[in-house]
């Protein structure tokens, strides 16, 4: 059975650390790292400053 996992964090170093652990546990990369600029809004519509989110997909058989 194939397994699929996405690791994401605000800091790329956190993604690197978690991906390294998973690679050492038999997971393989599924594509390259992705970055998105995420916009957020508060409860009353106020704008919260955006930030980058880093993500990496992995799979394991």
PDB file of C-alpha atoms in Angstrom:
ATOM      1  CA  UNK A   1       0.000   0.000   0.000  1.00  0.00           C
ATOM      2  CA  UNK A   2       1.342   3.425  -0.936  1.00  0.00           C
ATOM      3  CA  UNK A   3       1.490   6.142   1.690  1.00  0.00           C
ATOM      4  CA  UNK A   4       1.591   9.862   0.966  1.00  0.00           C
ATOM      5  CA  UNK A   5       2.632  12.631   3.322  1.00  0.00           C
ATOM      6  CA  UNK A   6       3.065  16.397   3.092  1.00  0.00           C
ATOM      7  CA  UNK A   7       5.481  18.172   5.406  1.00  0.00           C
ATOM      8  CA  UNK A   8       4.951  21.927   5.746  1.00  0.00           C
ATOM      9  CA  UNK A   9       6.261  24.708   7.966  1.00  0.00           C
ATOM     10  CA  UNK A  10       6.886  28.444   8.037  1.00  0.00           C
ATOM     11  CA  UNK A  11      10.662  27.901   8.259  1.00  0.00           C
ATOM     12  CA  UNK A  12      12.441  25.963   5.499  1.00  0.00           C
ATOM     13  CA  UNK A  13      14.877  24.535   8.064  1.00  0.00           C
ATOM     14  CA  UNK A  14      11.975  22.785   9.833  1.00  0.00           C
ATOM     15  CA  UNK A  15      10.940  21.180   6.542  1.00  0.00           C
ATOM     16  CA  UNK A  16      14.554  20.136   5.877  1.00  0.00           C
ATOM     17  CA  UNK A  17      14.845  18.478   9.284  1.00  0.00           C
ATOM     18  CA  UNK A  18      11.575  16.550   9.021  1.00  0.00           C
ATOM     19  CA  UNK A  19      12.188  15.515   5.391  1.00  0.00           C
ATOM     20  CA  UNK A  20      15.663  14.223   6.291  1.00  0.00           C
ATOM     21  CA  UNK A  21      14.135  12.058   9.050  1.00  0.00           C
ATOM     22  CA  UNK A  22      11.545  10.659   6.662  1.00  0.00           C
ATOM     23  CA  UNK A  23      14.096   9.979   3.905  1.00  0.00           C
ATOM     24  CA  UNK A  24      16.160   8.010   6.434  1.00  0.00           C
ATOM     25  CA  UNK A  25      12.998   6.034   7.285  1.00  0.00           C
ATOM     26  CA  UNK A  26      12.421   4.831   3.724  1.00  0.00           C
ATOM     27  CA  UNK A  27      10.255   7.640   2.345  1.00  0.00           C
ATOM     28  CA  UNK A  28      11.055   9.119  -1.086  1.00  0.00           C
ATOM     29  CA  UNK A  29      10.466  12.600  -2.464  1.00  0.00           C
ATOM     30  CA  UNK A  30       7.373  13.159  -4.588  1.00  0.00           C
ATOM     31  CA  UNK A  31       8.363  16.236  -6.572  1.00  0.00           C
ATOM     32  CA  UNK A  32      10.239  19.286  -5.390  1.00  0.00           C
ATOM     33  CA  UNK A  33       9.734  21.693  -2.549  1.00  0.00           C
ATOM     34  CA  UNK A  34       6.872  24.150  -2.919  1.00  0.00           C
ATOM     35  CA  UNK A  35       6.468  27.644  -1.546  1.00  0.00           C
ATOM     36  CA  UNK A  36       3.315  29.683  -1.288  1.00  0.00           C
ATOM     37  CA  UNK A  37       2.722  33.193  -0.013  1.00  0.00           C
ATOM     38  CA  UNK A  38      -0.204  32.761   2.383  1.00  0.00           C
ATOM     39  CA  UNK A  39      -2.590  35.617   3.115  1.00  0.00           C
ATOM     40  CA  UNK A  40      -4.736  35.476   6.231  1.00  0.00           C
ATOM     41  CA  UNK A  41      -7.581  37.523   7.647  1.00  0.00           C
ATOM     42  CA  UNK A  42      -8.648  37.935  11.270  1.00  0.00           C
ATOM     43  CA  UNK A  43     -12.088  37.266  12.733  1.00  0.00           C
ATOM     44  CA  UNK A  44     -13.367  40.729  11.816  1.00  0.00           C
ATOM     45  CA  UNK A  45     -11.829  40.903   8.345  1.00  0.00           C
ATOM     46  CA  UNK A  46      -8.624  42.645   9.397  1.00  0.00           C
ATOM     47  CA  UNK A  47      -5.657  41.714   7.262  1.00  0.00           C
ATOM     48  CA  UNK A  48      -2.836  39.794   8.908  1.00  0.00           C
ATOM     49  CA  UNK A  49       0.578  40.163   7.223  1.00  0.00           C
ATOM     50  CA  UNK A  50       1.240  37.323   4.791  1.00  0.00           C
ATOM     51  CA  UNK A  51       4.058  34.834   5.103  1.00  0.00           C
ATOM     52  CA  UNK A  52       5.791  32.096   3.137  1.00  0.00           C
ATOM     53  CA  UNK A  53       4.837  28.476   3.742  1.00  0.00           C
ATOM     54  CA  UNK A  54       7.247  25.738   2.622  1.00  0.00           C
ATOM     55  CA  UNK A  55       6.007  22.219   1.760  1.00  0.00           C
ATOM     56  CA  UNK A  56       7.436  18.919   0.522  1.00  0.00           C
ATOM     57  CA  UNK A  57       5.480  15.840  -0.531  1.00  0.00           C
ATOM     58  CA  UNK A  58       6.831  12.359   0.146  1.00  0.00           C
ATOM     59  CA  UNK A  59       5.654   8.800  -0.541  1.00  0.00           C
ATOM     60  CA  UNK A  60       6.407   5.322   0.727  1.00  0.00           C
ATOM     61  CA  UNK A  61       5.432   1.849  -0.495  1.00  0.00           C
TER      62      UNK A  61
END
